[in-house]
């Protein structure tokens, strides 16, 4: 019905327009004033177009009278900063204890929000009447840690601990734990490093059930482990004890459970090392292979000991030469570090390099068979061990040798790193600081490729 009416109206308008056009045409063509009327019409059209152009240029793009020109404030203006000035932020890791009661966490979050502190992640660890809350925070750069701690205390938090964080902490806890489990599954030597990344700054010691030098081993721990405030003890896969200490911050049951799960995973998988190897060409043209070694190389390592001179063994082990074999099982175990072996095309091992986890510190040690010394083997091993230490996040490595061991001293100096020397009764401890080594460290042995060993 509506469409029919619209069609009638449009048709009537069309007929009207035709009639008007016909009348105008007759008036112009047959009337006495037709040409004058046409000229006047043209002049009026030109004047109207000119007026419209002038008006558009003067008033074009003007906002409507109802527009107050209000715009939403920028992030800087909301923060009270001058426009165009961006505020720097800082990441913090914080842990505090609150009462396990409704509203306690809300009060804490409100106190942080009052200082414009953004909560990026939150984990809660229930402990009976209390709850330990662990935060990852982004705070304004000028805001000091003491101010954050004071605000938390006023909101009911106690025993607050806070330290700077970095971008690596932005990964959520489940993802980080899965990544550490993967590293541990691929390489048994990763277990202490994975525990340290999981638990933060802590001291980790692996004590074998039967010490290499003889004597009594540590007291055993139950299968489920022991948690004592700032110390946890876990049963090592071979029957020894893994002790983890963090004096500045007590462990939570959740952290204890995660650490125990990593150790159990390591025990189920058994000793294992990556099987990559590098074929190297010495300056004299001989080809050698550098690879990871483990307890499966024990007999070949003992055979190398038999070919070494008493002087070479004495330089390495700083004690009776006859006791050298007793340390090999410990040194080759991936539970206590990483070992690189150098072997000839016939499969004979002619050099061993050890990277040993020693609590908070890391030791490097080398043994090269006499006839292969002064040929670049030791320098190649040491460079690779230091690259491993850098990759593992170690701050420094140290070597214990005799002051007369000029070969080891030259190899440490050849690293091009800052060195500290301590000597006492003929024993020399050389410590290399690794702050500047990340960019210049040599490639670890797991990455394959042919290289030339350097003197």
Short mmCIF file of C-alpha atoms in Angstrom, two decimals:
data_model
loop_
_atom_site.label_atom_id
_atom_site.label_comp_id
_atom_site.label_asym_id
_atom_site.label_seq_id
_atom_site.Cartn_x
_atom_site.Cartn_y
_atom_site.Cartn_z
CA UNK A 1 0.00 0.00 0.00
CA UNK A 2 2.80 2.43 0.93
CA UNK A 3 4.77 1.62 -2.23
CA UNK A 4 1.71 2.41 -4.42
CA UNK A 5 1.23 5.82 -2.85
CA UNK A 6 4.93 6.66 -3.27
CA UNK A 7 4.82 5.71 -6.97
CA UNK A 8 1.80 8.01 -7.56
CA UNK A 9 3.56 10.94 -5.84
CA UNK A 10 6.74 10.45 -7.88
CA UNK A 11 4.74 10.27 -11.13
CA UNK A 12 2.85 13.48 -10.27
CA UNK A 13 6.13 15.26 -9.52
CA UNK A 14 7.53 14.12 -12.86
CA UNK A 15 4.53 15.46 -14.79
CA UNK A 16 4.74 18.77 -12.92
CA UNK A 17 8.44 19.18 -13.72
CA UNK A 18 7.79 18.49 -17.42
CA UNK A 19 4.97 21.06 -17.51
CA UNK A 20 7.15 23.73 -15.84
CA UNK A 21 10.03 23.03 -18.22
CA UNK A 22 7.69 23.33 -21.22
CA UNK A 23 6.30 26.65 -19.99
CA UNK A 24 9.80 28.08 -19.43
CA UNK A 25 10.89 26.92 -22.88
CA UNK A 26 7.88 28.59 -24.52
CA UNK A 27 8.47 31.81 -22.57
CA UNK A 28 12.15 32.02 -23.55
CA UNK A 29 11.70 30.90 -27.12
CA UNK A 30 8.52 32.80 -28.10
CA UNK A 31 8.28 35.69 -25.58
CA UNK A 32 9.59 39.19 -26.39
CA UNK A 33 11.91 39.26 -23.31
CA UNK A 34 13.24 35.72 -23.64
CA UNK A 35 16.96 36.51 -24.20
CA UNK A 36 17.02 39.09 -21.36
CA UNK A 37 15.35 36.66 -18.98
CA UNK A 38 17.92 33.97 -19.83
CA UNK A 39 20.85 36.37 -19.20
CA UNK A 40 19.43 37.48 -15.82
CA UNK A 41 18.99 33.82 -14.78
CA UNK A 42 22.62 33.04 -15.65
CA UNK A 43 23.87 36.07 -13.65
CA UNK A 44 21.85 34.97 -10.61
CA UNK A 45 23.29 31.44 -10.79
CA UNK A 46 26.88 32.77 -10.95
CA UNK A 47 26.29 35.12 -7.98
CA UNK A 48 24.76 32.30 -5.92
CA UNK A 49 27.74 29.99 -6.63
CA UNK A 50 30.22 32.72 -5.66
CA UNK A 51 28.42 33.44 -2.40
CA UNK A 52 28.38 29.74 -1.51
CA UNK A 53 32.14 29.43 -2.12
CA UNK A 54 32.89 32.45 0.08
CA UNK A 55 30.71 31.15 2.91
CA UNK A 56 32.25 27.65 2.79
CA UNK A 57 35.81 29.01 3.03
CA UNK A 58 34.98 31.22 5.98
CA UNK A 59 32.93 28.76 8.00
CA UNK A 60 33.92 25.35 6.62
CA UNK A 61 34.88 22.48 9.01
CA UNK A 62 33.69 24.45 12.02
CA UNK A 63 32.42 22.27 14.84
CA UNK A 64 28.77 22.43 15.75
CA UNK A 65 27.80 24.85 18.50
CA UNK A 66 27.10 21.91 20.82
CA UNK A 67 30.74 20.64 20.59
CA UNK A 68 32.70 21.78 23.69
CA UNK A 69 36.01 20.50 22.24
CA UNK A 70 36.38 18.17 25.27
CA UNK A 71 38.79 15.24 24.80
CA UNK A 72 39.61 12.32 27.14
CA UNK A 73 42.76 13.02 29.21
CA UNK A 74 45.99 11.25 28.20
CA UNK A 75 47.71 8.67 30.37
CA UNK A 76 50.30 11.26 31.41
CA UNK A 77 47.59 13.77 32.43
CA UNK A 78 45.76 11.07 34.40
CA UNK A 79 49.01 10.36 36.26
CA UNK A 80 49.48 14.07 37.02
CA UNK A 81 52.39 14.48 34.60
CA UNK A 82 52.79 17.21 31.98
CA UNK A 83 51.53 16.26 28.53
CA UNK A 84 54.13 14.39 26.48
CA UNK A 85 56.14 13.26 29.51
CA UNK A 86 56.00 9.45 29.90
CA UNK A 87 56.64 7.99 33.33
CA UNK A 88 59.17 5.18 33.69
CA UNK A 89 58.09 2.04 35.51
CA UNK A 90 59.89 -0.66 37.47
CA UNK A 91 59.15 -4.35 38.02
CA UNK A 92 59.17 -5.75 41.55
CA UNK A 93 58.75 -9.20 43.07
CA UNK A 94 57.10 -9.00 46.46
CA UNK A 95 56.02 -11.53 49.06
CA UNK A 96 54.01 -10.72 52.16
CA UNK A 97 51.91 -12.53 54.77
CA UNK A 98 48.31 -11.59 55.51
CA UNK A 99 45.59 -13.05 57.68
CA UNK A 100 43.47 -15.69 55.95
CA UNK A 101 40.29 -13.66 56.35
CA UNK A 102 37.76 -12.11 53.94
CA UNK A 103 38.84 -8.69 52.73
CA UNK A 104 42.52 -8.94 53.67
CA UNK A 105 43.69 -9.38 50.09
CA UNK A 106 41.31 -6.66 48.89
CA UNK A 107 42.77 -4.20 51.40
CA UNK A 108 46.26 -5.05 50.18
CA UNK A 109 45.31 -4.54 46.53
CA UNK A 110 43.62 -1.22 47.35
CA UNK A 111 46.76 0.00 49.13
CA UNK A 112 48.88 -0.84 46.09
CA UNK A 113 46.40 0.82 43.74
CA UNK A 114 46.59 3.96 45.88
CA UNK A 115 50.25 4.25 44.89
CA UNK A 116 49.48 3.51 41.21
CA UNK A 117 51.05 0.06 41.49
CA UNK A 118 49.80 -2.46 38.93
CA UNK A 119 49.52 -6.15 39.96
CA UNK A 120 50.74 -8.25 37.02
CA UNK A 121 50.46 -11.66 38.68
CA UNK A 122 49.50 -13.09 42.06
CA UNK A 123 50.08 -16.46 43.73
CA UNK A 124 48.70 -17.40 47.12
CA UNK A 125 50.20 -19.97 49.51
CA UNK A 126 47.78 -20.84 52.36
CA UNK A 127 49.54 -21.51 55.69
CA UNK A 128 46.84 -22.27 58.26
CA UNK A 129 45.64 -18.98 59.75
CA UNK A 130 47.82 -16.94 57.39
CA UNK A 131 48.34 -16.74 53.65
CA UNK A 132 51.59 -15.88 51.87
CA UNK A 133 50.84 -13.76 48.81
CA UNK A 134 53.47 -13.49 46.09
CA UNK A 135 53.12 -10.57 43.65
CA UNK A 136 54.74 -9.40 40.46
CA UNK A 137 54.26 -5.64 40.41
CA UNK A 138 54.76 -2.78 37.98
CA UNK A 139 55.25 0.44 39.91
CA UNK A 140 56.10 4.02 38.94
CA UNK A 141 59.85 4.42 38.60
CA UNK A 142 60.27 7.04 41.37
CA UNK A 143 58.38 4.87 43.88
CA UNK A 144 60.91 3.32 46.29
CA UNK A 145 60.70 -0.19 47.68
CA UNK A 146 60.40 1.23 51.21
CA UNK A 147 57.24 3.12 50.23
CA UNK A 148 55.66 -0.02 48.79
CA UNK A 149 56.57 -1.98 51.94
CA UNK A 150 55.13 0.76 54.16
CA UNK A 151 51.84 0.78 52.24
CA UNK A 152 51.63 -3.02 52.48
CA UNK A 153 52.28 -2.93 56.23
CA UNK A 154 49.52 -0.35 56.75
CA UNK A 155 47.15 -2.65 54.82
CA UNK A 156 47.91 -5.60 57.13
CA UNK A 157 50.87 -7.28 55.43
CA UNK A 158 53.74 -8.59 57.54
CA UNK A 159 57.12 -10.16 56.91
CA UNK A 160 57.25 -8.37 53.56
CA UNK A 161 60.13 -9.14 51.22
CA UNK A 162 60.66 -7.22 47.97
CA UNK A 163 63.32 -7.13 45.25
CA UNK A 164 63.69 -5.93 41.68
CA UNK A 165 62.37 -8.22 38.94
CA UNK A 166 63.09 -8.38 35.23
CA UNK A 167 61.27 -9.36 32.04
CA UNK A 168 61.89 -13.08 32.66
CA UNK A 169 59.59 -12.90 35.68
CA UNK A 170 56.66 -11.96 33.44
CA UNK A 171 56.28 -15.62 32.48
CA UNK A 172 53.53 -17.20 34.56
CA UNK A 173 54.49 -19.84 37.12
CA UNK A 174 53.06 -22.94 35.36
CA UNK A 175 54.84 -22.05 32.10
CA UNK A 176 58.12 -21.47 33.94
CA UNK A 177 57.87 -24.78 35.82
CA UNK A 178 57.12 -26.69 32.62
CA UNK A 179 60.13 -25.12 30.93
CA UNK A 180 62.39 -26.09 33.83
CA UNK A 181 61.01 -29.64 33.76
CA UNK A 182 61.82 -29.88 30.05
CA UNK A 183 65.40 -28.73 30.64
CA UNK A 184 65.80 -31.24 33.45
CA UNK A 185 64.41 -34.05 31.30
CA UNK A 186 66.95 -33.37 28.54
CA UNK A 187 70.04 -33.11 30.74
CA UNK A 188 70.61 -34.40 34.28
CA UNK A 189 73.16 -31.66 34.89
CA UNK A 190 70.36 -29.09 34.64
CA UNK A 191 68.71 -30.12 37.93
CA UNK A 192 70.64 -27.74 40.25
CA UNK A 193 70.21 -24.90 37.76
CA UNK A 194 66.49 -25.59 37.42
CA UNK A 195 66.08 -25.59 41.20
CA UNK A 196 67.91 -22.29 41.47
CA UNK A 197 65.72 -20.66 38.81
CA UNK A 198 62.62 -22.07 40.46
CA UNK A 199 63.48 -20.90 43.98
CA UNK A 200 65.44 -17.71 43.33
CA UNK A 201 68.72 -16.85 45.03
CA UNK A 202 69.62 -19.93 47.06
CA UNK A 203 72.52 -22.25 47.83
CA UNK A 204 72.23 -25.79 46.47
CA UNK A 205 74.59 -28.57 47.51
CA UNK A 206 74.55 -32.15 46.27
CA UNK A 207 76.18 -34.54 48.74
CA UNK A 208 76.84 -38.12 47.58
CA UNK A 209 75.98 -41.03 49.86
CA UNK A 210 79.64 -42.13 49.79
CA UNK A 211 82.10 -39.20 49.53
CA UNK A 212 84.84 -39.64 46.92
CA UNK A 213 87.55 -38.94 49.47
CA UNK A 214 86.18 -41.47 51.95
CA UNK A 215 84.47 -40.92 55.28
CA UNK A 216 80.84 -40.92 56.29
CA UNK A 217 78.17 -39.59 54.01
CA UNK A 218 75.36 -37.23 55.00
CA UNK A 219 72.43 -38.40 57.09
CA UNK A 220 69.67 -39.77 54.90
CA UNK A 221 66.32 -38.08 54.39
CA UNK A 222 62.91 -39.70 53.92
CA UNK A 223 61.48 -40.16 50.45
CA UNK A 224 59.11 -37.22 50.91
CA UNK A 225 61.98 -34.89 51.89
CA UNK A 226 62.25 -32.44 54.77
CA UNK A 227 61.18 -28.77 54.88
CA UNK A 228 62.54 -26.67 57.74
CA UNK A 229 61.71 -22.99 57.27
CA UNK A 230 64.63 -21.70 55.15
CA UNK A 231 66.15 -25.14 54.43
CA UNK A 232 64.83 -28.06 52.41
CA UNK A 233 66.48 -31.45 52.06
CA UNK A 234 65.57 -33.82 49.27
CA UNK A 235 66.70 -37.36 48.59
CA UNK A 236 69.09 -37.41 45.63
CA UNK A 237 68.48 -40.02 42.91
CA UNK A 238 71.66 -41.98 43.81
CA UNK A 239 70.91 -42.02 47.53
CA UNK A 240 72.68 -38.85 48.58
CA UNK A 241 71.12 -35.59 49.73
CA UNK A 242 70.30 -32.36 47.91
CA UNK A 243 70.27 -29.43 50.36
CA UNK A 244 68.71 -26.11 49.39
CA UNK A 245 69.16 -23.06 51.65
CA UNK A 246 67.60 -19.60 51.33
CA UNK A 247 68.24 -17.72 54.59
CA UNK A 248 66.59 -14.46 53.53
CA UNK A 249 63.15 -15.98 52.79
CA UNK A 250 61.41 -19.11 54.13
CA UNK A 251 60.24 -21.73 51.65
CA UNK A 252 56.53 -22.28 51.20
CA UNK A 253 54.92 -25.74 50.95
CA UNK A 254 54.13 -24.98 47.29
CA UNK A 255 57.79 -24.30 46.50
CA UNK A 256 58.78 -27.45 48.36
CA UNK A 257 56.28 -29.52 46.35
CA UNK A 258 57.56 -28.10 43.03
CA UNK A 259 61.20 -28.74 43.94
CA UNK A 260 60.41 -32.29 45.03
CA UNK A 261 58.56 -32.92 41.75
CA UNK A 262 61.62 -31.82 39.74
CA UNK A 263 63.88 -34.14 41.75
CA UNK A 264 61.46 -37.04 41.32
CA UNK A 265 61.36 -36.43 37.55
CA UNK A 266 65.15 -36.46 37.44
CA UNK A 267 65.29 -39.71 39.45
CA UNK A 268 62.79 -41.48 37.18
CA UNK A 269 64.66 -40.55 34.00
CA UNK A 270 68.07 -41.63 35.33
CA UNK A 271 71.51 -40.31 34.27
CA UNK A 272 71.45 -38.74 30.81
CA UNK A 273 73.40 -36.20 28.78
CA UNK A 274 72.90 -34.70 25.31
CA UNK A 275 74.79 -36.68 22.67
CA UNK A 276 75.93 -33.84 20.42
CA UNK A 277 79.57 -33.58 19.44
CA UNK A 278 81.96 -31.29 17.57
CA UNK A 279 84.76 -32.37 15.27
CA UNK A 280 87.71 -29.97 15.57
CA UNK A 281 90.90 -29.60 13.56
CA UNK A 282 94.00 -28.69 15.53
CA UNK A 283 96.53 -26.27 14.03
CA UNK A 284 98.81 -29.21 13.28
CA UNK A 285 96.07 -30.91 11.26
CA UNK A 286 94.91 -33.63 13.66
CA UNK A 287 91.15 -34.08 14.08
CA UNK A 288 89.65 -34.49 17.52
CA UNK A 289 86.08 -34.75 18.83
CA UNK A 290 84.64 -32.81 21.78
CA UNK A 291 81.49 -34.22 23.38
CA UNK A 292 79.65 -34.51 26.69
CA UNK A 293 80.81 -37.34 28.97
CA UNK A 294 79.23 -39.18 31.87
CA UNK A 295 79.79 -42.23 34.08
CA UNK A 296 79.64 -44.44 31.00
CA UNK A 297 83.12 -43.11 30.15
CA UNK A 298 84.59 -44.18 33.52
CA UNK A 299 86.84 -46.94 32.17
CA UNK A 300 88.15 -44.77 29.31
CA UNK A 301 88.88 -41.98 31.80
CA UNK A 302 90.79 -44.38 34.08
CA UNK A 303 92.82 -45.53 31.08
CA UNK A 304 93.74 -41.91 30.39
CA UNK A 305 94.85 -41.58 34.03
CA UNK A 306 97.23 -44.49 33.51
CA UNK A 307 98.81 -42.74 30.54
CA UNK A 308 99.25 -39.45 32.42
CA UNK A 309 102.49 -38.72 34.28
CA UNK A 310 102.47 -38.38 38.10
CA UNK A 311 103.27 -34.68 37.67
CA UNK A 312 100.20 -34.09 35.44
CA UNK A 313 97.92 -35.95 37.87
CA UNK A 314 99.42 -34.08 40.81
CA UNK A 315 98.78 -30.73 39.10
CA UNK A 316 95.15 -31.70 38.60
CA UNK A 317 94.17 -33.40 41.86
CA UNK A 318 96.50 -31.70 44.40
CA UNK A 319 96.99 -34.90 46.36
CA UNK A 320 98.29 -38.49 46.24
CA UNK A 321 98.32 -39.71 42.67
CA UNK A 322 96.89 -43.07 43.69
CA UNK A 323 93.64 -41.43 44.82
CA UNK A 324 92.92 -39.88 41.42
CA UNK A 325 90.66 -42.71 40.22
CA UNK A 326 88.45 -42.40 43.30
CA UNK A 327 87.20 -38.98 42.19
CA UNK A 328 86.27 -39.92 38.65
CA UNK A 329 82.87 -41.43 39.38
CA UNK A 330 81.86 -38.22 41.15
CA UNK A 331 83.36 -35.93 38.50
CA UNK A 332 81.69 -37.75 35.61
CA UNK A 333 78.25 -37.79 37.23
CA UNK A 334 75.90 -35.27 35.59
CA UNK A 335 74.33 -34.74 39.02
CA UNK A 336 77.27 -32.57 40.08
CA UNK A 337 78.03 -30.68 36.88
CA UNK A 338 78.98 -31.09 33.26
CA UNK A 339 81.97 -32.89 31.77
CA UNK A 340 83.46 -32.53 28.29
CA UNK A 341 85.69 -35.23 26.83
CA UNK A 342 88.22 -34.88 24.01
CA UNK A 343 88.77 -38.08 22.05
CA UNK A 344 90.81 -39.10 19.03
CA UNK A 345 89.36 -40.71 15.87
CA UNK A 346 90.16 -44.10 17.43
CA UNK A 347 87.89 -43.28 20.39
CA UNK A 348 90.63 -42.80 23.00
CA UNK A 349 89.94 -40.03 25.53
CA UNK A 350 92.90 -37.64 25.80
CA UNK A 351 91.35 -34.76 27.75
CA UNK A 352 88.62 -34.05 30.29
CA UNK A 353 87.09 -30.74 31.32
CA UNK A 354 84.72 -30.40 34.27
CA UNK A 355 82.22 -27.68 35.19
CA UNK A 356 81.22 -28.43 38.79
CA UNK A 357 78.36 -26.88 40.76
CA UNK A 358 79.78 -25.91 44.16
CA UNK A 359 76.97 -24.29 46.13
CA UNK A 360 76.78 -20.68 44.99
CA UNK A 361 80.01 -21.00 43.02
CA UNK A 362 81.15 -22.90 39.94
CA UNK A 363 84.51 -24.63 39.52
CA UNK A 364 86.30 -25.47 36.28
CA UNK A 365 88.96 -28.19 36.11
CA UNK A 366 91.03 -29.60 33.25
CA UNK A 367 93.11 -32.72 32.67
CA UNK A 368 94.94 -33.23 29.35
CA UNK A 369 97.11 -36.23 28.61
CA UNK A 370 100.83 -35.34 28.49
CA UNK A 371 101.43 -35.82 24.79
CA UNK A 372 98.40 -33.70 23.93
CA UNK A 373 99.37 -30.72 26.05
CA UNK A 374 100.45 -27.40 24.48
CA UNK A 375 98.34 -28.14 21.41
CA UNK A 376 95.26 -26.03 22.13
CA UNK A 377 93.17 -28.80 23.69
CA UNK A 378 93.01 -27.25 27.16
CA UNK A 379 92.11 -23.79 25.83
CA UNK A 380 89.32 -25.28 23.72
CA UNK A 381 87.90 -27.18 26.69
CA UNK A 382 88.10 -24.17 29.00
CA UNK A 383 86.41 -21.85 26.51
CA UNK A 384 83.52 -24.27 26.09
CA UNK A 385 83.12 -24.77 29.84
CA UNK A 386 83.00 -21.02 30.41
CA UNK A 387 80.39 -20.69 27.65
CA UNK A 388 78.31 -23.30 29.49
CA UNK A 389 78.68 -21.35 32.72
CA UNK A 390 77.49 -18.16 31.02
CA UNK A 391 74.52 -20.02 29.54
CA UNK A 392 73.68 -21.36 33.01
CA UNK A 393 73.68 -17.84 34.46
CA UNK A 394 76.78 -18.25 36.65
CA UNK A 395 78.36 -15.01 37.86
CA UNK A 396 81.90 -16.40 37.94
CA UNK A 397 83.99 -19.56 37.64
CA UNK A 398 87.13 -20.46 39.56
CA UNK A 399 90.00 -22.86 38.98
CA UNK A 400 92.21 -24.36 41.71
CA UNK A 401 95.71 -25.25 40.60
CA UNK A 402 99.34 -24.93 41.60
CA UNK A 403 101.25 -21.74 41.10
CA UNK A 404 103.67 -23.64 38.89
CA UNK A 405 100.93 -24.74 36.48
CA UNK A 406 101.69 -22.15 33.82
CA UNK A 407 99.49 -23.92 31.27
CA UNK A 408 96.32 -23.45 33.33
CA UNK A 409 97.24 -19.85 34.15
CA UNK A 410 97.75 -19.10 30.45
CA UNK A 411 94.44 -20.75 29.53
CA UNK A 412 92.54 -18.65 32.10
CA UNK A 413 94.24 -15.48 30.88
CA UNK A 414 93.36 -16.44 27.31
CA UNK A 415 89.65 -16.12 28.13
CA UNK A 416 89.98 -12.34 28.03
CA UNK A 417 87.87 -11.96 31.20
CA UNK A 418 88.54 -10.06 34.44
CA UNK A 419 90.53 -12.36 36.74
CA UNK A 420 91.16 -12.42 40.48
CA UNK A 421 94.13 -14.32 41.92
CA UNK A 422 94.52 -15.78 45.40
CA UNK A 423 97.56 -17.81 46.38
CA UNK A 424 98.22 -19.62 49.63
CA UNK A 425 101.00 -22.14 50.32
CA UNK A 426 101.55 -22.81 46.63
CA UNK A 427 97.85 -23.29 45.79
CA UNK A 428 96.51 -20.77 43.30
CA UNK A 429 92.80 -19.95 42.94
CA UNK A 430 91.95 -18.03 39.76
CA UNK A 431 88.43 -16.59 39.54
CA UNK A 432 87.03 -15.32 36.24
CA UNK A 433 84.13 -12.87 36.42
CA UNK A 434 81.58 -13.53 33.70
CA UNK A 435 79.78 -10.18 33.50
CA UNK A 436 81.38 -9.41 30.14
CA UNK A 437 81.46 -12.97 28.82
CA UNK A 438 77.91 -13.28 27.48
CA UNK A 439 78.65 -11.53 24.19
CA UNK A 440 82.09 -13.01 23.57
CA UNK A 441 81.77 -16.52 24.97
CA UNK A 442 82.54 -19.37 22.62
CA UNK A 443 79.81 -21.72 21.43
CA UNK A 444 78.92 -24.64 23.74
CA UNK A 445 79.80 -28.13 22.63
CA UNK A 446 76.18 -29.14 21.99
CA UNK A 447 76.18 -26.96 18.86
CA UNK A 448 77.79 -28.91 16.05
CA UNK A 449 80.22 -27.65 13.47
CA UNK A 450 83.88 -27.76 12.57
CA UNK A 451 86.18 -25.31 14.31
CA UNK A 452 89.89 -24.82 14.75
CA UNK A 453 91.29 -25.16 18.27
CA UNK A 454 93.53 -22.28 19.17
CA UNK A 455 96.65 -22.14 21.29
#
